[in-house]
mmCIF file of C-alpha atoms in Angstrom:
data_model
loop_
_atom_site.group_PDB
_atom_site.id
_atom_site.type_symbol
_atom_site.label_atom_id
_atom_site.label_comp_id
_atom_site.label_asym_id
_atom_site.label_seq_id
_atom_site.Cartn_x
_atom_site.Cartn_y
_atom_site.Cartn_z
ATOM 1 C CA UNK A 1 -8.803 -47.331 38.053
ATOM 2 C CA UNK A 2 -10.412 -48.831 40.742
ATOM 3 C CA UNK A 3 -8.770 -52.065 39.778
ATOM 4 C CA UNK A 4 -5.577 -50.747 39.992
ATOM 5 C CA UNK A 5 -6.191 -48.774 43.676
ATOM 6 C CA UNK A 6 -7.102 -52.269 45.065
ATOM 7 C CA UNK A 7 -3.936 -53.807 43.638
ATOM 8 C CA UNK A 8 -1.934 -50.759 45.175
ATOM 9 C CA UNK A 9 -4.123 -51.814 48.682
ATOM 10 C CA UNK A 10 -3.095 -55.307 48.611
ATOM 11 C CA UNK A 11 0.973 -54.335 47.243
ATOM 12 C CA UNK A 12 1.728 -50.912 48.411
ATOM 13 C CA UNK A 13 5.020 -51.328 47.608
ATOM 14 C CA UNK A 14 4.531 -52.007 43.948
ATOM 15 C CA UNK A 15 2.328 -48.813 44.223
ATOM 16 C CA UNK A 16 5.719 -46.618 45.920
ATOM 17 C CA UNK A 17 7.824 -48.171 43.191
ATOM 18 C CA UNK A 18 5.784 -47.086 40.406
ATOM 19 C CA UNK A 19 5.323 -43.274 42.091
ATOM 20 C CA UNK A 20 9.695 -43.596 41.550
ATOM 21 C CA UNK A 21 9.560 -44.604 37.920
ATOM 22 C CA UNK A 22 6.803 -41.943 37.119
ATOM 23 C CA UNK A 23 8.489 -39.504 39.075
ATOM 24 C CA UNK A 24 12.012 -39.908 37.437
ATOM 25 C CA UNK A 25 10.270 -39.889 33.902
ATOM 26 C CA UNK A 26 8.333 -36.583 34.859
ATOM 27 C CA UNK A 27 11.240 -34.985 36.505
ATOM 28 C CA UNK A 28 13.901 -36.132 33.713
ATOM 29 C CA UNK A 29 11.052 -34.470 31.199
ATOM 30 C CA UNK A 30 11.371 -31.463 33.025
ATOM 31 C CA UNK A 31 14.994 -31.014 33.495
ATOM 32 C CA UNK A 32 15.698 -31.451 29.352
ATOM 33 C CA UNK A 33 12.949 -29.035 28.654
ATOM 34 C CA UNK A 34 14.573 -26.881 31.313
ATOM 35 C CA UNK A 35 18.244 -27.046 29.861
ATOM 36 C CA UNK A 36 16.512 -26.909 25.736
ATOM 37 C CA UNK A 37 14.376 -24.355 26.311
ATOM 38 C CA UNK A 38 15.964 -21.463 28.831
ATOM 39 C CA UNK A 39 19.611 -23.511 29.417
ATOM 40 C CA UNK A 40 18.964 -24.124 32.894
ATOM 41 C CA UNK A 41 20.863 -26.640 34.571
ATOM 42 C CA UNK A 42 20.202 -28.009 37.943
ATOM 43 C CA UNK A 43 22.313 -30.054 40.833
ATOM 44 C CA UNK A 44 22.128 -33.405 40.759
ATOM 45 C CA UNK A 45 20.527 -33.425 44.405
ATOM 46 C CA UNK A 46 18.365 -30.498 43.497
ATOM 47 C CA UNK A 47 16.707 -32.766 41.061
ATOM 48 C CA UNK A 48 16.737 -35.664 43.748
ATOM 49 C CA UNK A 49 14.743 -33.368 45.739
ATOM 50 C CA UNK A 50 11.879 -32.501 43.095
ATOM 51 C CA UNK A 51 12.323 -35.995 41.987
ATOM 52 C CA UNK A 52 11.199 -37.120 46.018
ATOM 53 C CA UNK A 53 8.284 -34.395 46.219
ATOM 54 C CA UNK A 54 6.814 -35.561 43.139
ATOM 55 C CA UNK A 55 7.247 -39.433 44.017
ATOM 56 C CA UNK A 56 6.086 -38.607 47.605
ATOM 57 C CA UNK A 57 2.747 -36.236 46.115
ATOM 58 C CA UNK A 58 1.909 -39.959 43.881
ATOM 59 C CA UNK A 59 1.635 -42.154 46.884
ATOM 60 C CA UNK A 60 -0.149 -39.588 48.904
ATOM 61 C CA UNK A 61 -2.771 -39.814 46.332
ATOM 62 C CA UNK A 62 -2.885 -43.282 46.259
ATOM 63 C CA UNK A 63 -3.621 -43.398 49.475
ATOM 64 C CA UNK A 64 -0.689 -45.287 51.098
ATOM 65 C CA UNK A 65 0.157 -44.648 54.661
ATOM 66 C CA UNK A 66 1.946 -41.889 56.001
ATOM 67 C CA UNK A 67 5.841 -43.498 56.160
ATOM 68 C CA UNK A 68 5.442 -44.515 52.511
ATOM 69 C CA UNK A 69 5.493 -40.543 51.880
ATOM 70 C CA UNK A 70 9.001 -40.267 53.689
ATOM 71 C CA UNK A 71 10.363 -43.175 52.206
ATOM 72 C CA UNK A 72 9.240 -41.834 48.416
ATOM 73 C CA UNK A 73 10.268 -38.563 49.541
ATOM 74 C CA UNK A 74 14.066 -39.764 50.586
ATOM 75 C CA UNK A 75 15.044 -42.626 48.621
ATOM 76 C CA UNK A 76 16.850 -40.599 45.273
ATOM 77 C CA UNK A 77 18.068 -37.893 47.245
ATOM 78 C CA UNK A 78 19.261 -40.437 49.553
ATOM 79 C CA UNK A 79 21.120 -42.795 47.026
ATOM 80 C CA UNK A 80 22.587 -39.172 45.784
ATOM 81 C CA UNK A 81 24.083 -38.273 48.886
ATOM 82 C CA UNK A 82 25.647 -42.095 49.666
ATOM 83 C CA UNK A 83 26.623 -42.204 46.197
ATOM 84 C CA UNK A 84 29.278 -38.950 47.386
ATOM 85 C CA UNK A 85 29.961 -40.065 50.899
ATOM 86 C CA UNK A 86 31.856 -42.828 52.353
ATOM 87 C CA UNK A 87 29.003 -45.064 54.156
ATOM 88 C CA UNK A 88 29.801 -48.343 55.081
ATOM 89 C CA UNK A 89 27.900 -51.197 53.446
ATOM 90 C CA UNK A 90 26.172 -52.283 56.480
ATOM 91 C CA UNK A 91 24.455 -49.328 56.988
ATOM 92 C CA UNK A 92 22.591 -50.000 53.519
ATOM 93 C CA UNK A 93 21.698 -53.383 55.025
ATOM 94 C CA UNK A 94 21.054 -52.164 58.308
ATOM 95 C CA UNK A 95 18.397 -49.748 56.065
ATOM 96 C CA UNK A 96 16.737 -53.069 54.734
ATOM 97 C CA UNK A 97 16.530 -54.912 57.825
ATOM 98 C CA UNK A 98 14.808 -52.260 59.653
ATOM 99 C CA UNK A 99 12.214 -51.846 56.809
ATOM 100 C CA UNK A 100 11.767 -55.279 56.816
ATOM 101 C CA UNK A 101 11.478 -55.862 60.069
ATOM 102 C CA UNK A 102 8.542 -52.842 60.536
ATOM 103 C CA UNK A 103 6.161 -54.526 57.371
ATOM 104 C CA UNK A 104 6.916 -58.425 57.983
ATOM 105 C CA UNK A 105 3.456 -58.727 57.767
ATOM 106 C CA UNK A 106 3.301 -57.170 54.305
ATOM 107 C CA UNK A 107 5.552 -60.625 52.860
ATOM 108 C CA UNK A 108 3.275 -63.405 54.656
ATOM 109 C CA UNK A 109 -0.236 -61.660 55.354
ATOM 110 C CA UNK A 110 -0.097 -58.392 52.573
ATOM 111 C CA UNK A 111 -0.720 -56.643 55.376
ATOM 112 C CA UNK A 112 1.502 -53.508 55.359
ATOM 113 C CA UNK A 113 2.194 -50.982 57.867
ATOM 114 C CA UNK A 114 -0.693 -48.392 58.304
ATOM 115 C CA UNK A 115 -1.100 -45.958 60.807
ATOM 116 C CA UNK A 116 -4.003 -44.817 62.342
ATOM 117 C CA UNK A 117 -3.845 -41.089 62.559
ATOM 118 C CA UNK A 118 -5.439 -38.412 64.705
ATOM 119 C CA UNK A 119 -8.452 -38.297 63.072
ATOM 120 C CA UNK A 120 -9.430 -41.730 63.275
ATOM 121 C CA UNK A 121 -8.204 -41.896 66.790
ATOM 122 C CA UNK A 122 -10.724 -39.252 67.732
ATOM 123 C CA UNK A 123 -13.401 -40.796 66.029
ATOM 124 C CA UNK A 124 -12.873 -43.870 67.991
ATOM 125 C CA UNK A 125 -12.857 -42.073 71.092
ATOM 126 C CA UNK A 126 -15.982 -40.177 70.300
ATOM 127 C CA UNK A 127 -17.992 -43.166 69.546
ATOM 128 C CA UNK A 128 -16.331 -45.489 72.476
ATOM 129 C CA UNK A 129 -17.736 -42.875 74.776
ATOM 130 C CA UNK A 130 -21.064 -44.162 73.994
ATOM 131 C CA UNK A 131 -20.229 -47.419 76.188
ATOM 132 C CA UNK A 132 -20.058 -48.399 79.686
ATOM 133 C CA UNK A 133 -16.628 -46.830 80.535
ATOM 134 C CA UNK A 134 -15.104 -50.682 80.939
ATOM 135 C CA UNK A 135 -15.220 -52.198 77.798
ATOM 136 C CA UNK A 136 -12.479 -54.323 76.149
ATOM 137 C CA UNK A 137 -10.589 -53.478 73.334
ATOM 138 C CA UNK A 138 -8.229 -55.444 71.305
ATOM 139 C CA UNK A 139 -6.106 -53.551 68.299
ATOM 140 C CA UNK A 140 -5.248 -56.281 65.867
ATOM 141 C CA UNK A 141 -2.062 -55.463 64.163
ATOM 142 C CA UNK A 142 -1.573 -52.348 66.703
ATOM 143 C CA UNK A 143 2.230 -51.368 64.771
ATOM 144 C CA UNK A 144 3.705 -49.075 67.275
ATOM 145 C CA UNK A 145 0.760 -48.486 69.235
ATOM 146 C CA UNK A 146 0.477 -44.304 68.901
ATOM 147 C CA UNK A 147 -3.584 -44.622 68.542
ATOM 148 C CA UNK A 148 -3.991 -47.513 70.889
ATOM 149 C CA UNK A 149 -2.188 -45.865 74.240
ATOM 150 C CA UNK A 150 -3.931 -42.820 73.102
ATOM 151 C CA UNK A 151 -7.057 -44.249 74.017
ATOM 152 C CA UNK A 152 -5.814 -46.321 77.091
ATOM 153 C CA UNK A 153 -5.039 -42.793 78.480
ATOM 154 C CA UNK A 154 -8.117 -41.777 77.419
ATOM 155 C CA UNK A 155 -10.285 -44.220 79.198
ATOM 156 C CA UNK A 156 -8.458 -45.456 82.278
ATOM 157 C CA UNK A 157 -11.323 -47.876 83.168
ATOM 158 C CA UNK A 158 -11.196 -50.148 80.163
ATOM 159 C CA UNK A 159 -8.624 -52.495 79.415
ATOM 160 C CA UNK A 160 -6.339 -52.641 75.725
ATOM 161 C CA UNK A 161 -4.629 -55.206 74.066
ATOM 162 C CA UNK A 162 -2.525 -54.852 71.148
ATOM 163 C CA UNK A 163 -1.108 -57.630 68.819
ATOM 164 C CA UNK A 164 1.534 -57.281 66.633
ATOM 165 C CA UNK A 165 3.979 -59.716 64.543
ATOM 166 C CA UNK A 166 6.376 -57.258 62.969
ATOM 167 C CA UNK A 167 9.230 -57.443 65.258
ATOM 168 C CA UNK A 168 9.952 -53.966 65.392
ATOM 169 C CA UNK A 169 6.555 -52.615 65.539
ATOM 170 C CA UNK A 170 5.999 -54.948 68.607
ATOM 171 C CA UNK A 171 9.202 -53.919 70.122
ATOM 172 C CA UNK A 172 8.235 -50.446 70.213
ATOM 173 C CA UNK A 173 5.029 -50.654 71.182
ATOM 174 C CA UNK A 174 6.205 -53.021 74.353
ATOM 175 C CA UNK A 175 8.307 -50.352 75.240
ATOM 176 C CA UNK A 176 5.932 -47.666 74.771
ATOM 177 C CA UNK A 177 2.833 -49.483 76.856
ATOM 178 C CA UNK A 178 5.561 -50.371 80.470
ATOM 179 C CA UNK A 179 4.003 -48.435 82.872
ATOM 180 C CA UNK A 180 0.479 -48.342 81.497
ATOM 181 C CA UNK A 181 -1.804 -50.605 83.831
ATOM 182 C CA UNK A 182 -4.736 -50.939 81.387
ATOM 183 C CA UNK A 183 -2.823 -51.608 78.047
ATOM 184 C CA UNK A 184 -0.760 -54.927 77.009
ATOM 185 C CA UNK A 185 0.984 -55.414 73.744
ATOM 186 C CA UNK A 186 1.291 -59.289 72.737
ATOM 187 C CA UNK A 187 3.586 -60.950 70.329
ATOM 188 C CA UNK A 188 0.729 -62.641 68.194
ATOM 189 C CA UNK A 189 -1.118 -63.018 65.175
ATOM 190 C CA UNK A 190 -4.384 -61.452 65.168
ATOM 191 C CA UNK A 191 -5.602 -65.374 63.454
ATOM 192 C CA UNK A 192 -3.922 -66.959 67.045
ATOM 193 C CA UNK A 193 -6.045 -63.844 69.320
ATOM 194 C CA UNK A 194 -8.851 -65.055 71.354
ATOM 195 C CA UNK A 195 -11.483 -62.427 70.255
ATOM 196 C CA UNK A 196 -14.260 -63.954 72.917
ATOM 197 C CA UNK A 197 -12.995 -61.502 75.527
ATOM 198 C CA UNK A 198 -13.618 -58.249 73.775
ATOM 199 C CA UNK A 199 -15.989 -55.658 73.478
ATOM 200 C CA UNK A 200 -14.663 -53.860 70.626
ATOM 201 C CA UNK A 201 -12.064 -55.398 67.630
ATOM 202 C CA UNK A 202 -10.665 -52.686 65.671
ATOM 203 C CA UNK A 203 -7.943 -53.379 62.864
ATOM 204 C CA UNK A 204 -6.649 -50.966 60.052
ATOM 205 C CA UNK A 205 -4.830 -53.904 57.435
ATOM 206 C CA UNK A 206 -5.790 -53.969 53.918
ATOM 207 C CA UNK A 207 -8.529 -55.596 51.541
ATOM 208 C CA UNK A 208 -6.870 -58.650 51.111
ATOM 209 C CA UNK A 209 -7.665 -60.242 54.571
ATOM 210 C CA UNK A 210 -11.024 -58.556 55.423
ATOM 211 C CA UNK A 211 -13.081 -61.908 54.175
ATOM 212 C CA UNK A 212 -10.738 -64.262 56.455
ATOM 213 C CA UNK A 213 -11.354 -61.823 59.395
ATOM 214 C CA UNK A 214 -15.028 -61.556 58.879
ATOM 215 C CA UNK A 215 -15.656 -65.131 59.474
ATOM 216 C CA UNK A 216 -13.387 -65.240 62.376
ATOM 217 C CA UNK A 217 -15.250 -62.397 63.970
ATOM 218 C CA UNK A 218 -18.651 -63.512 63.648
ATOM 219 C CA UNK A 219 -17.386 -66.544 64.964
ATOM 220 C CA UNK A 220 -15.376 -65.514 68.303
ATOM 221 C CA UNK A 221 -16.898 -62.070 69.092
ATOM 222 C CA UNK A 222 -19.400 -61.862 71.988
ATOM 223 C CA UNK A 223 -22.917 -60.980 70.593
ATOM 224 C CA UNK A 224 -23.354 -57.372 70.799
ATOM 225 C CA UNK A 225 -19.518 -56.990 70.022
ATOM 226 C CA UNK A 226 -18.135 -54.645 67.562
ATOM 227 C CA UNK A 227 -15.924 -55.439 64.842
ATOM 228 C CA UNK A 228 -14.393 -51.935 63.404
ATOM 229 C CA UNK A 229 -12.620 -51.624 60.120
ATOM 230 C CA UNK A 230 -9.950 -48.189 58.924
ATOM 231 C CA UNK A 231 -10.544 -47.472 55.298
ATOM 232 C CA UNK A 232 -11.058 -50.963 54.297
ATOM 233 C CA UNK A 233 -15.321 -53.080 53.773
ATOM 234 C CA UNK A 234 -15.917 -56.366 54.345
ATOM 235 C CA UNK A 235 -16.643 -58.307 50.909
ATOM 236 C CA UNK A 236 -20.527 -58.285 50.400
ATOM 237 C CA UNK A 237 -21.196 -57.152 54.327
ATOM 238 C CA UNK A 238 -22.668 -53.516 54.468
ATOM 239 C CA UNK A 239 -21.620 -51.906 57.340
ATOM 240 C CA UNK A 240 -24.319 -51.091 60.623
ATOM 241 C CA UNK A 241 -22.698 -47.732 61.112
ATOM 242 C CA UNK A 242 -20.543 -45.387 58.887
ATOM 243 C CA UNK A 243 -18.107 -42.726 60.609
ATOM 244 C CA UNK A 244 -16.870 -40.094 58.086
ATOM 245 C CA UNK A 245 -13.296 -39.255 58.626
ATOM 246 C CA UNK A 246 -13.268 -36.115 56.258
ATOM 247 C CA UNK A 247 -9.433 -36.539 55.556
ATOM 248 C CA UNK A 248 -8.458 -35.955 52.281
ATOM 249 C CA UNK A 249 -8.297 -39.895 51.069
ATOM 250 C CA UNK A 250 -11.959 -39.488 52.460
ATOM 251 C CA UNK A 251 -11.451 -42.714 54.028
ATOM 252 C CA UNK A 252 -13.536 -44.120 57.152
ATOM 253 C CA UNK A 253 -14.604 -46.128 59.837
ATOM 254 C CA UNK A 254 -16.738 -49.073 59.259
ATOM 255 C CA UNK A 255 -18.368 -50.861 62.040
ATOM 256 C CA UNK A 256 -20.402 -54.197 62.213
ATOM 257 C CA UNK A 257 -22.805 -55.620 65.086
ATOM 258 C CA UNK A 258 -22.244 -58.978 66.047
ATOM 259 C CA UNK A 259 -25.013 -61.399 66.091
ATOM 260 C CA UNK A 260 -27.984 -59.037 65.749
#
């Protein structure tokens, strides 16, 4: 099992495609038993819909993020629907492109799209108001940047930078930092950011680079700087401080020391 979690980590998407076969197999057990055993019949989007919740309830549990659940949740009752309407054929691409173009990250780096929710965006604000109120902070791989202005708000006096390679993630985030004095959004891999300027390094990707990003870290971050990791260790490299997150993946922060 655990085998199988860390492939889902590293591939979410083979993880989302497998919650759609199981689904359909449950679901299509279901409806014959159903019709066999009281003749109930159902609409074909009635079925989508269980079909979705049950696909959607599979990748909650294995822990992908939170627009995986949408997308599990849609997709059959989606095809339904288009398979009854007249929808151009570009708007099926258009569907693709903008998919693609929020997890580009997940084809080179296997670093999908995760978003850091509300709880861990209060845990970082508890524990960053241990330090001198003008720290730097650099969110590597900052998606649309919902946590990251949430904290630039949050402390006015220290400066945020988020980087971001997915074209769409960056876009929005650019958009959603104008106006905001203390937070810039950069189109750049988090291998290509500087981290000798920071404070605090926080990133939320997925096992696979967490080695590679450990050995850039100890070698660009300050002494005394913090390198802090969503949900997901460093190979071999116990962590100086545990936060507890008490969600229901009860996932966590992770934070290492540099150079102490």
């Amino acid at each position: 099992m655990a085998a199988w979690m860390g492939l889902v980590g590293r591939y979410p998407a083979l993880g989302a495609l497998l919650a759609q076969v199981v689904a359909c197999m449950v679901v299509a057990i279901a409806v014959v038993a159903a019709l066999q055993l009281g003749g109930w019949r159902f609409s074909p989007l009635s079925v989508g819909l269980v079909q979705g919740a049950v696909a959607a309830w599979l990748v909650r549990r294995m822990g992908l993020s939170i627009w995986w659940w949408g997308l599990s949740l849609a997709f059959v009752p989606a095809v339904l629907l288009a398979n009854g309407a007249a929808l151009p054929s570009w708007l099926f691409l258009l569907g693709f492109v903008l998919v693609l173009l929020l997890n580009w990250n997940s084809i080179s780096e296997r670093v999908p799209l995760y978003l850091t929710g509300a709880r861990s965006t209060d845990a970082l604000a508890t524990w960053l108001e241990r330090r001198a109120p003008d720290f730097r902070f650099v969110d590597l791989g900052c998606g649309p940047a919902g946590a990251l202005l949430c904290l630039a708000r949050r402390f006015p006096e220290a400066q945020f930078v988020g980087v971001e390679t997915a074209p769409l993630s960056f876009a929005i985030a650019w958009l959603r930092s104008l106006g905001r004095s203390n937070c810039r959004i950069r189109y750049v891999s988090l291998w290509r950011t500087d981290l000798a300027d920071f404070d605090v390094a926080y990133c939320f990707l997925s096992p696979a680079p967490m080695a590679a990003l450990w050995r850039k870290a100890s070698a660009e971050l300050p002494t005394g700087a913090w390198l802090i990791s969503n949900s997901f260790e460093v190979p071999d490299i116990p962590a100086d401080e545990t936060l507890a997150l008490h969600d229901w993946r009860q996932s966590r922060l992770m934070l290492w020391r540099m150079g102490h």
